[in-house]
Short mmCIF file of C-alpha atoms and ligand atoms in Angstrom, two decimals:
data_model
loop_
_atom_site.label_atom_id
_atom_site.label_comp_id
_atom_site.label_asym_id
_atom_site.label_seq_id
_atom_site.Cartn_x
_atom_site.Cartn_y
_atom_site.Cartn_z
CA MET G 10 -17.74 -13.26 27.83
CA THR G 11 -17.51 -12.92 24.05
CA VAL G 12 -14.13 -11.70 22.98
CA ARG G 13 -14.53 -8.60 20.82
CA VAL G 14 -11.43 -6.88 19.50
CA ARG G 15 -10.77 -4.28 16.87
CA ILE G 16 -8.14 -2.81 14.62
CA ALA G 17 -8.55 0.93 14.32
CA PRO G 18 -6.28 2.35 11.63
CA SER G 19 -6.23 6.02 10.72
CA PRO G 20 -6.39 6.51 6.93
CA THR G 21 -3.62 9.08 6.91
CA GLY G 22 -1.24 6.77 5.05
CA ASN G 23 -1.02 3.30 3.54
CA LEU G 24 -1.42 0.23 5.77
CA HIS G 25 1.70 0.37 7.92
CA ILE G 26 3.57 -2.78 8.90
CA GLY G 27 3.13 -1.89 12.60
CA THR G 28 -0.63 -1.52 12.24
CA ALA G 29 -0.80 -4.71 10.21
CA ARG G 30 1.11 -6.61 12.89
CA THR G 31 -1.31 -5.22 15.52
CA ALA G 32 -4.11 -6.47 13.26
CA VAL G 33 -2.46 -9.90 13.19
CA PHE G 34 -2.39 -10.12 17.00
CA ASN G 35 -6.03 -8.96 17.22
CA TRP G 36 -7.09 -11.44 14.58
CA LEU G 37 -5.20 -14.33 16.22
CA PHE G 38 -6.64 -13.50 19.62
CA ALA G 39 -10.20 -13.24 18.25
CA ARG G 40 -9.92 -16.51 16.36
CA HIS G 41 -8.32 -18.29 19.30
CA HIS G 42 -11.32 -17.41 21.45
CA GLY G 43 -13.96 -17.75 18.76
CA GLY G 44 -14.50 -14.01 19.12
CA ILE G 45 -15.26 -11.10 16.83
CA PHE G 46 -12.69 -8.98 14.98
CA ILE G 47 -13.90 -5.49 14.08
CA LEU G 48 -12.48 -2.98 11.62
CA ARG G 49 -12.89 0.68 12.47
CA ILE G 50 -11.50 3.45 10.32
CA GLU G 51 -10.43 6.38 12.50
CA ASP G 52 -10.91 9.20 10.03
CA THR G 53 -11.62 12.07 12.39
CA ASP G 54 -8.55 13.94 11.16
CA LEU G 55 -10.36 15.29 8.12
CA GLU G 56 -7.38 17.13 6.69
CA ARG G 57 -5.03 14.15 6.61
CA SER G 58 -7.51 11.30 5.98
CA ARG G 59 -7.94 10.20 2.37
CA PRO G 60 -10.21 7.61 0.74
CA GLU G 61 -7.30 6.08 -1.20
CA TYR G 62 -5.58 5.28 2.11
CA THR G 63 -8.75 3.61 3.35
CA GLU G 64 -8.76 1.52 0.16
CA ASN G 65 -5.12 0.63 0.66
CA ILE G 66 -5.79 -0.43 4.27
CA LEU G 67 -8.79 -2.60 3.35
CA ASP G 68 -6.92 -4.18 0.42
CA GLY G 69 -3.89 -4.86 2.59
CA LEU G 70 -5.87 -6.54 5.37
CA ARG G 71 -7.78 -8.66 2.85
CA TRP G 72 -4.57 -9.60 1.04
CA LEU G 73 -2.99 -10.76 4.30
CA GLY G 74 -6.04 -12.89 5.06
CA LEU G 75 -7.07 -10.82 8.09
CA ASN G 76 -10.79 -10.98 7.42
CA TRP G 77 -12.98 -8.96 9.77
CA ASP G 78 -16.39 -9.83 11.14
CA GLU G 79 -17.89 -6.36 11.60
CA GLY G 80 -17.27 -3.04 9.89
CA PRO G 81 -15.61 -1.16 8.44
CA PHE G 82 -17.08 1.52 10.66
CA PHE G 83 -16.10 5.09 9.95
CA GLN G 84 -15.69 7.54 12.80
CA SER G 85 -16.57 10.41 10.49
CA GLN G 86 -20.11 8.97 10.33
CA ARG G 87 -20.50 8.73 14.07
CA LEU G 88 -20.09 12.33 15.14
CA ASP G 89 -23.49 12.55 16.84
CA LEU G 90 -22.63 9.70 19.14
CA TYR G 91 -19.44 11.45 20.26
CA LYS G 92 -21.13 14.78 20.78
CA GLN G 93 -23.81 13.16 22.90
CA ALA G 94 -21.11 11.61 25.06
CA VAL G 95 -19.34 14.96 25.45
CA GLN G 96 -22.67 16.48 26.46
CA LYS G 97 -23.17 13.76 29.03
CA LEU G 98 -19.83 14.59 30.66
CA LEU G 99 -20.67 18.32 30.57
CA ASP G 100 -24.05 17.64 32.18
CA GLN G 101 -22.45 15.60 34.94
CA GLY G 102 -19.87 18.28 35.65
CA LEU G 103 -17.05 15.93 34.61
CA ALA G 104 -16.08 18.16 31.69
CA TYR G 105 -16.21 21.90 31.13
CA ARG G 106 -15.68 24.66 28.60
CA CYS G 107 -12.21 26.12 28.70
CA TYR G 108 -11.77 29.56 27.15
CA THR G 109 -8.02 29.89 27.59
CA THR G 110 -6.52 31.44 24.47
CA SER G 111 -3.48 30.05 22.70
CA GLU G 112 -1.48 33.13 23.80
CA GLU G 113 -2.40 32.43 27.43
CA LEU G 114 -1.44 28.78 27.05
CA GLU G 115 1.86 29.80 25.49
CA ALA G 116 2.58 32.19 28.37
CA LEU G 117 1.75 29.41 30.84
CA ARG G 118 4.19 27.03 29.09
CA GLU G 119 6.92 29.67 29.11
CA ALA G 120 6.44 30.31 32.83
CA GLN G 121 6.58 26.56 33.56
CA LYS G 122 9.70 26.19 31.45
CA ALA G 123 11.39 29.05 33.30
CA LYS G 124 10.73 27.23 36.57
CA GLY G 125 12.02 23.96 35.10
CA GLU G 126 8.59 22.34 35.29
CA ALA G 127 7.00 20.00 32.75
CA PRO G 128 4.38 21.76 30.64
CA ARG G 129 0.81 21.12 31.73
CA TYR G 130 -2.53 22.91 31.70
CA ASP G 131 -3.20 24.46 35.11
CA ASN G 132 -6.94 23.73 35.10
CA ARG G 133 -7.64 27.46 35.41
CA HIS G 134 -11.12 27.33 33.89
CA ARG G 135 -12.30 24.28 35.79
CA ASN G 136 -14.68 26.19 38.03
CA LEU G 137 -15.82 29.24 36.09
CA THR G 138 -18.95 31.00 37.33
CA PRO G 139 -21.77 31.57 34.81
CA GLU G 140 -20.81 35.28 34.88
CA GLN G 141 -17.19 34.55 33.97
CA GLU G 142 -18.31 32.29 31.12
CA ALA G 143 -20.66 34.98 29.85
CA GLU G 144 -17.83 37.48 29.96
CA PHE G 145 -15.50 35.23 27.89
CA GLN G 146 -18.28 34.62 25.41
CA ALA G 147 -18.93 38.32 25.13
CA GLN G 148 -15.23 38.73 24.29
CA GLY G 149 -15.86 36.36 21.36
CA ARG G 150 -13.52 33.68 22.71
CA SER G 151 -13.89 30.14 21.38
CA PHE G 152 -13.71 27.23 23.78
CA VAL G 153 -12.48 23.66 23.89
CA ILE G 154 -14.05 20.99 26.09
CA ARG G 155 -11.78 19.67 28.81
CA PHE G 156 -12.24 16.54 30.84
CA LYS G 157 -11.29 16.82 34.53
CA ILE G 158 -8.31 14.75 35.55
CA ASP G 159 -7.69 14.19 39.23
CA ASP G 160 -3.99 14.77 39.89
CA HIS G 161 -4.12 12.52 42.93
CA ARG G 162 -5.42 9.50 41.10
CA GLU G 163 -3.23 6.52 40.52
CA ILE G 164 -4.33 4.68 37.39
CA VAL G 165 -3.51 1.00 37.45
CA TRP G 166 -4.18 -1.78 35.00
CA ASN G 167 -2.93 -5.25 34.43
CA ASP G 168 -1.55 -5.27 30.91
CA LEU G 169 -1.74 -8.66 29.24
CA VAL G 170 1.74 -8.19 27.79
CA ARG G 171 3.49 -5.91 30.23
CA GLY G 172 1.95 -6.89 33.54
CA LYS G 173 1.05 -4.32 36.17
CA MET G 174 1.12 -0.78 34.83
CA SER G 175 0.55 2.36 36.80
CA TRP G 176 0.35 6.07 36.01
CA ARG G 177 -0.15 9.10 38.19
CA GLY G 178 -2.96 11.45 37.28
CA SER G 179 -0.52 14.31 37.76
CA ASP G 180 1.58 13.00 34.86
CA LEU G 181 -1.22 13.36 32.35
CA GLY G 182 -0.75 17.06 31.64
CA GLY G 183 -3.75 18.50 33.47
CA ASP G 184 -7.39 18.44 32.39
CA MET G 185 -7.45 17.02 28.88
CA VAL G 186 -9.06 18.45 25.78
CA ILE G 187 -11.71 16.10 24.44
CA ALA G 188 -13.26 18.36 21.81
CA ARG G 189 -11.66 20.97 19.60
CA ALA G 190 -12.28 24.70 19.72
CA SER G 191 -15.68 25.97 18.73
CA GLU G 192 -17.53 29.21 19.22
CA GLU G 193 -20.83 27.55 19.95
CA GLY G 194 -21.92 23.98 20.50
CA ILE G 195 -19.41 21.17 20.78
CA GLY G 196 -16.40 21.16 18.42
CA GLN G 197 -14.81 18.14 16.75
CA PRO G 198 -14.24 15.46 19.43
CA LEU G 199 -10.63 14.26 19.73
CA TYR G 200 -8.86 10.95 19.38
CA ASN G 201 -8.62 9.71 22.98
CA PHE G 202 -12.25 10.47 23.57
CA VAL G 203 -13.79 9.00 20.42
CA VAL G 204 -11.76 5.82 20.80
CA VAL G 205 -13.31 5.26 24.19
CA VAL G 206 -16.83 6.10 23.04
CA ASP G 207 -16.42 3.67 20.13
CA ASP G 208 -14.83 0.92 22.19
CA ILE G 209 -17.73 1.17 24.66
CA ASP G 210 -20.33 1.27 21.89
CA MET G 211 -18.74 -1.69 20.08
CA GLN G 212 -18.41 -3.61 23.34
CA ILE G 213 -14.72 -4.15 22.88
CA SER G 214 -13.49 -6.63 25.48
CA HIS G 215 -9.74 -6.39 24.78
CA VAL G 216 -7.88 -3.40 23.42
CA ILE G 217 -4.81 -4.75 21.66
CA ARG G 218 -2.52 -2.09 20.20
CA GLY G 219 1.06 -0.86 19.97
CA GLU G 220 2.97 0.20 23.07
CA ASP G 221 3.11 3.77 21.75
CA HIS G 222 -0.47 4.03 23.06
CA ILE G 223 0.37 3.32 26.72
CA ALA G 224 0.02 6.94 27.87
CA ASN G 225 -3.32 7.13 26.06
CA THR G 226 -4.52 4.08 27.94
CA ALA G 227 -4.11 5.87 31.29
CA LYS G 228 -6.26 8.75 30.05
CA GLN G 229 -8.77 6.44 28.46
CA ILE G 230 -9.30 4.46 31.65
CA LEU G 231 -10.43 7.68 33.35
CA LEU G 232 -12.85 8.28 30.48
CA TYR G 233 -14.34 4.78 30.79
CA GLU G 234 -14.97 5.48 34.46
CA ALA G 235 -16.54 8.85 33.74
CA LEU G 236 -18.81 7.36 31.09
CA GLY G 237 -19.84 4.64 33.53
CA ALA G 238 -18.54 1.82 31.34
CA LYS G 239 -16.73 -1.40 32.06
CA ILE G 240 -13.00 -1.05 31.45
CA PRO G 241 -11.70 -3.54 28.86
CA GLU G 242 -8.49 -5.54 29.16
CA PHE G 243 -5.43 -3.96 27.55
CA ALA G 244 -2.53 -5.59 25.73
CA HIS G 245 0.26 -3.38 24.40
CA SER G 246 2.37 -5.14 21.83
CA PRO G 247 6.06 -4.32 21.37
CA LEU G 248 7.25 -1.95 18.67
CA ILE G 249 8.92 -3.20 15.52
CA LEU G 250 12.57 -2.15 15.44
CA ASN G 251 15.17 -2.13 12.70
CA MET G 252 18.37 -4.18 13.04
CA GLU G 253 20.05 -1.26 14.85
CA GLY G 254 17.32 -1.35 17.48
CA ARG G 255 15.55 1.86 16.45
CA LYS G 256 11.87 2.11 15.55
CA LEU G 257 11.36 0.82 12.00
CA SER G 258 10.83 3.82 9.77
CA LYS G 259 10.62 4.83 6.12
CA ARG G 260 14.39 5.06 6.09
CA ASP G 261 14.56 1.28 6.51
CA GLY G 262 13.20 0.79 3.03
CA VAL G 263 9.52 0.05 3.40
CA THR G 264 6.79 0.68 5.88
CA SER G 265 3.60 -0.29 4.16
CA ILE G 266 2.10 -3.64 3.28
CA SER G 267 1.58 -2.62 -0.34
CA ASP G 268 5.33 -1.95 -0.57
CA PHE G 269 6.06 -5.47 0.65
CA LYS G 270 3.67 -6.85 -1.94
CA GLN G 271 5.38 -4.87 -4.66
CA MET G 272 8.75 -6.18 -3.50
CA GLY G 273 7.60 -9.71 -4.24
CA PHE G 274 6.63 -11.06 -0.84
CA THR G 275 3.75 -13.50 -0.68
CA ALA G 276 0.86 -12.73 1.65
CA GLU G 277 1.38 -16.06 3.44
CA GLY G 278 5.12 -15.52 3.94
CA LEU G 279 4.70 -11.97 5.15
CA VAL G 280 1.86 -12.69 7.54
CA ASN G 281 3.74 -15.69 8.91
CA TYR G 282 6.74 -13.45 9.50
CA MET G 283 4.63 -10.75 11.16
CA THR G 284 3.17 -13.33 13.52
CA LEU G 285 6.70 -14.04 14.70
CA LEU G 286 7.43 -10.35 15.26
CA GLY G 287 7.01 -10.38 19.02
CA TRP G 288 5.26 -13.73 19.45
CA SER G 289 6.59 -17.26 19.44
CA PRO G 290 4.62 -20.51 19.38
CA PRO G 291 4.94 -22.89 22.35
CA ASP G 292 7.20 -25.05 20.18
CA SER G 293 9.63 -22.31 19.26
CA THR G 294 11.32 -24.47 16.61
CA GLN G 295 8.11 -24.26 14.62
CA GLU G 296 8.52 -21.32 12.28
CA ILE G 297 6.31 -22.00 9.30
CA PHE G 298 2.62 -21.94 9.97
CA THR G 299 -0.61 -20.51 8.64
CA LEU G 300 -2.66 -17.93 10.51
CA ASP G 301 -5.18 -20.62 11.45
CA VAL G 302 -2.51 -22.79 13.02
CA ALA G 303 -1.05 -19.80 14.88
CA ALA G 304 -4.55 -18.88 16.11
CA LYS G 305 -4.85 -22.24 17.87
CA GLU G 306 -1.71 -21.52 19.88
CA PHE G 307 -1.88 -17.77 20.33
CA SER G 308 -1.79 -16.18 23.77
CA PHE G 309 -0.32 -12.99 25.17
CA GLU G 310 1.85 -14.97 27.56
CA ARG G 311 4.13 -15.65 24.63
CA VAL G 312 4.27 -12.05 23.39
CA ASN G 313 7.55 -10.36 24.23
CA LYS G 314 7.82 -7.09 26.10
CA ALA G 315 11.00 -6.15 24.26
CA GLY G 316 10.86 -4.58 20.81
CA ALA G 317 10.85 -7.01 17.88
CA LYS G 318 13.75 -6.67 15.45
CA PHE G 319 12.83 -6.74 11.81
CA ASP G 320 15.06 -9.27 10.11
CA TRP G 321 15.00 -9.13 6.31
CA ALA G 322 16.98 -12.35 5.92
CA LYS G 323 14.44 -14.27 7.97
CA LEU G 324 11.54 -12.78 6.04
CA ASP G 325 13.23 -13.71 2.77
CA TRP G 326 13.81 -17.23 3.99
CA LEU G 327 10.21 -17.69 5.07
CA ASN G 328 8.98 -16.22 1.82
CA SER G 329 11.15 -18.59 -0.20
CA GLN G 330 9.71 -21.54 1.72
CA TYR G 331 6.19 -20.53 0.74
CA ILE G 332 7.22 -20.04 -2.88
CA HIS G 333 9.03 -23.38 -3.09
CA ASN G 334 6.08 -25.27 -1.66
CA MET G 335 3.38 -23.54 -3.65
CA PRO G 336 1.47 -25.41 -6.38
CA ILE G 337 2.77 -24.27 -9.78
CA ASP G 338 -0.58 -22.99 -11.02
CA LYS G 339 -0.96 -20.74 -7.98
CA LEU G 340 2.63 -19.54 -8.24
CA THR G 341 2.09 -18.79 -11.94
CA ASP G 342 -1.00 -16.73 -11.08
CA LEU G 343 1.05 -14.75 -8.57
CA ILE G 344 3.96 -14.14 -10.93
CA ILE G 345 1.95 -13.08 -13.99
CA PRO G 346 1.19 -9.55 -12.67
CA TYR G 347 4.92 -8.96 -12.05
CA TRP G 348 5.73 -10.04 -15.62
CA GLU G 349 2.97 -7.81 -16.91
CA ALA G 350 4.25 -4.89 -14.86
CA ALA G 351 7.72 -5.49 -16.38
CA GLY G 352 6.15 -5.17 -19.85
CA TYR G 353 6.72 -8.78 -20.95
CA LYS G 354 4.47 -9.79 -23.82
CA PHE G 355 2.52 -13.05 -23.61
CA ASP G 356 -1.00 -14.34 -23.80
CA SER G 357 -1.77 -15.61 -20.32
CA GLY G 358 -4.52 -17.88 -21.66
CA ARG G 359 -2.94 -19.37 -24.77
CA ASP G 360 0.60 -19.54 -23.31
CA ARG G 361 -0.51 -20.89 -19.94
CA ALA G 362 1.12 -24.33 -20.23
CA TRP G 363 4.37 -22.76 -21.38
CA LEU G 364 4.27 -20.18 -18.56
CA GLU G 365 3.74 -22.92 -16.00
CA LYS G 366 6.77 -24.81 -17.34
CA LEU G 367 8.78 -21.64 -17.04
CA VAL G 368 7.65 -21.20 -13.44
CA THR G 369 8.51 -24.83 -12.71
CA LEU G 370 11.99 -24.19 -14.04
CA MET G 371 12.56 -21.18 -11.78
CA SER G 372 10.53 -22.01 -8.69
CA ALA G 373 13.32 -23.50 -6.58
CA SER G 374 15.58 -20.49 -7.20
CA LEU G 375 13.05 -17.84 -6.19
CA THR G 376 13.21 -15.96 -2.90
CA ARG G 377 10.80 -13.22 -3.88
CA LEU G 378 8.23 -13.27 -6.66
CA THR G 379 10.03 -10.35 -8.26
CA ASN G 380 13.11 -12.55 -8.80
CA ALA G 381 11.05 -14.24 -11.52
CA VAL G 382 11.17 -11.04 -13.56
CA ASP G 383 14.97 -10.96 -13.90
CA MET G 384 15.36 -14.70 -14.08
CA SER G 385 12.88 -15.11 -16.89
CA LYS G 386 13.90 -12.09 -18.90
CA MET G 387 15.73 -14.28 -21.40
CA PHE G 388 12.49 -16.14 -22.16
CA PHE G 389 10.67 -13.05 -23.28
CA GLY G 390 11.62 -10.97 -26.29
CA GLU G 391 13.78 -11.43 -29.32
CA THR G 392 17.19 -10.34 -28.20
CA VAL G 393 19.47 -11.50 -25.43
CA GLU G 394 21.76 -9.37 -23.34
CA PHE G 395 25.18 -10.91 -23.01
CA SER G 396 27.13 -10.89 -19.78
CA ALA G 397 30.92 -10.54 -19.98
CA GLU G 398 31.30 -14.26 -19.36
CA GLY G 399 28.58 -15.00 -21.91
CA SER G 400 30.34 -13.14 -24.70
CA GLN G 401 33.73 -14.55 -23.70
CA GLN G 402 32.29 -18.02 -24.03
CA LEU G 403 31.04 -17.30 -27.55
CA GLN G 404 34.50 -16.13 -28.55
CA GLN G 405 36.16 -19.39 -27.49
CA THR G 406 37.77 -21.46 -30.21
CA GLY G 407 35.29 -23.96 -31.54
CA SER G 408 32.23 -22.21 -30.13
CA SER G 409 30.79 -21.04 -33.49
CA GLU G 410 31.29 -24.47 -35.03
CA VAL G 411 29.52 -26.09 -32.12
CA LEU G 412 26.55 -23.74 -32.52
CA GLN G 413 26.49 -24.37 -36.26
CA GLY G 414 26.45 -28.10 -35.57
CA ILE G 415 23.48 -27.68 -33.24
CA VAL G 416 21.55 -25.58 -35.77
CA THR G 417 22.14 -28.17 -38.51
CA ALA G 418 21.03 -30.99 -36.24
CA LEU G 419 17.96 -29.00 -35.18
CA ASP G 420 16.89 -28.73 -38.80
CA THR G 421 16.42 -32.48 -38.93
CA GLN G 422 14.25 -32.52 -35.77
CA PRO G 423 10.51 -32.29 -36.27
CA GLN G 424 10.01 -31.65 -32.58
CA LEU G 425 12.61 -31.08 -29.92
CA THR G 426 12.24 -33.26 -26.83
CA GLU G 427 14.41 -33.78 -23.82
CA ALA G 428 15.84 -36.95 -25.38
CA SER G 429 16.48 -35.43 -28.79
CA ALA G 430 18.09 -32.38 -27.21
CA GLN G 431 20.49 -34.67 -25.34
CA ASP G 432 21.13 -36.54 -28.57
CA ILE G 433 21.99 -33.41 -30.48
CA ILE G 434 24.55 -32.49 -27.84
CA LYS G 435 26.10 -35.95 -27.97
CA GLN G 436 26.24 -35.88 -31.77
CA VAL G 437 28.03 -32.54 -31.83
CA VAL G 438 30.54 -33.67 -29.18
CA LYS G 439 31.32 -36.72 -31.25
CA ALA G 440 31.32 -35.15 -34.72
CA GLN G 441 33.51 -32.24 -33.73
CA ASN G 442 35.57 -34.10 -31.20
CA VAL G 443 35.12 -31.47 -28.53
CA LYS G 444 34.46 -31.58 -24.80
CA LYS G 445 30.81 -31.72 -23.72
CA GLY G 446 31.47 -28.68 -21.48
CA LEU G 447 32.24 -26.51 -24.49
CA VAL G 448 28.97 -27.52 -26.14
CA MET G 449 26.91 -26.96 -23.03
CA ARG G 450 28.47 -23.59 -22.15
CA SER G 451 28.31 -22.28 -25.72
CA LEU G 452 24.71 -23.39 -26.10
CA ARG G 453 23.77 -21.72 -22.81
CA ALA G 454 25.60 -18.51 -23.69
CA ALA G 455 23.89 -18.36 -27.09
CA LEU G 456 20.43 -19.06 -25.74
CA THR G 457 20.51 -17.08 -22.52
CA GLY G 458 23.42 -14.65 -22.79
CA ASP G 459 25.10 -16.05 -19.70
CA VAL G 460 27.07 -19.08 -18.53
CA HIS G 461 25.00 -19.61 -15.36
CA GLY G 462 21.29 -20.14 -15.01
CA PRO G 463 18.49 -22.65 -14.69
CA ASP G 464 18.54 -26.16 -16.16
CA LEU G 465 19.90 -25.86 -19.70
CA ILE G 466 17.88 -28.55 -21.44
CA GLN G 467 14.61 -27.33 -19.94
CA SER G 468 15.47 -23.74 -20.85
CA TRP G 469 16.23 -24.83 -24.41
CA LEU G 470 12.95 -26.74 -24.70
CA LEU G 471 11.00 -23.72 -23.53
CA LEU G 472 12.74 -21.42 -26.00
CA ASN G 473 12.23 -23.98 -28.74
CA GLN G 474 8.50 -24.05 -28.08
CA ILE G 475 8.20 -20.37 -28.82
CA GLY G 476 10.64 -20.55 -31.74
CA LEU G 477 13.33 -18.46 -30.09
CA ASP G 478 16.17 -20.99 -29.97
CA LYS G 479 17.27 -21.04 -33.61
CA PRO G 480 17.26 -17.25 -34.11
CA ARG G 481 19.37 -16.91 -30.98
CA LEU G 482 21.87 -19.57 -32.07
CA ASN G 483 22.19 -17.88 -35.45
CA GLN G 484 22.54 -14.47 -33.90
CA ALA G 485 25.20 -15.67 -31.46
CA MET G 486 27.30 -17.15 -34.26
CA VAL G 487 27.30 -13.83 -36.05
CA SER G 488 27.63 -11.44 -33.12
CA LYS G 489 29.78 -13.65 -30.87
CA GLY G 490 28.02 -11.98 -28.00
CA GLU G 491 29.03 -8.45 -28.78
N1 LIG T 668 -6.03 5.09 15.26
C1 LIG T 668 -5.00 4.64 16.11
C2 LIG T 668 -3.74 4.41 15.31
O1 LIG T 668 -3.82 4.27 14.10
C3 LIG T 668 -5.33 3.36 16.82
C4 LIG T 668 -5.84 3.62 18.13
C5 LIG T 668 -6.16 2.42 18.97
O2 LIG T 668 -5.91 1.27 18.57
O3 LIG T 668 -6.70 2.64 20.02
O4 LIG T 668 -2.69 4.35 15.91
#
């Protein structure tokens, strides 16, 4: 059997972390079995679906490296197929037109509530005579199409994550609506129905999706049977929870993949983290791996039933590992858009070598790509902002003289190098008979505005290359950091 799986996002919002994680599991499973991963856009909700969300979803999947083999297919372009399938069920007497009005349904719900019963449709139009139908039509009533659900059925499947699952037909709310109201013909077919028609048509072998779809699975199994199709395997992956154990939501900061990208996570770090959200490799000490490596090991036996807690610290750690081990040219490429977004001015072609040196200087201190924006601020632009400690340092006795000494020595240097920079510092220490610490701290405060930061000599060399070191030293002597 060829494994064929799909991710079926609805374009009613940006690519959600939960959907993306479901995509990861589908992708891993497909690749593990040399199967096919299909992308299907479920855009039947015409009011809420938007093309920009579809774009966001496609971009997000591509960015994460979750390449698909077939699609994207759009449900909105497949309406005929669904209507034919509805017609087939009508012809076989497995579905029927239901003319119950919304007022009648409301009255039914009220009556059930009064008796303490769960709301359900009472199948009242299941066996209408042609005369009764004609009468309702004459009244101008619209109708929905309902699929007959046998209350006495027990629906059982062996879930690849959760084991044996069973549902009673009587818990499915009565005969289910499969197509929306219409006055003639078949109205817009609904979610649970079109998913099944598509999964049959696309020969999906394994339906892998979030556990919030479990109740749908019970209904869908009945639809597979009615349509005479083979029932696929099902795997319901655990939900993603916040640290308090509740479903991860917008309130937890971010929910979409594009948000994570904007926050400075790398695609590799994020996708690695998502792989671990509910799955663990056979060697559970192994935490850093590519999708391809995870695909070799992936199986549903190692997917947890319990919800997966979203741990920001772990994600940050993984992300930092990817950043620290990334070749500098690639890291520079990734950081440039964040600098551009922050409005920093540079010529990414001409200044490339300098930018790469800057990235080399910061790389080991980065957790997220966005950290590079703050950390490198002092390398862009004419003026420095002084921290309290930075200005205090510049007001220390001897600080101005030290800076003056450095400026004078710099004037005699045709080109500053690591060795000559060290020399200048030594000279000033000796000539002014001061501690080296005073020279280093004052130099740092003048150049960067602060007393902490990346390697001082390297920072100085970089500023020297773009001619910013002397103006800053001069400015610091005058302003003393105020
Ligand atoms: N469109 C559904 C969703 O976004 C997916 C349905 C499915 O995977 O069967 O939740």
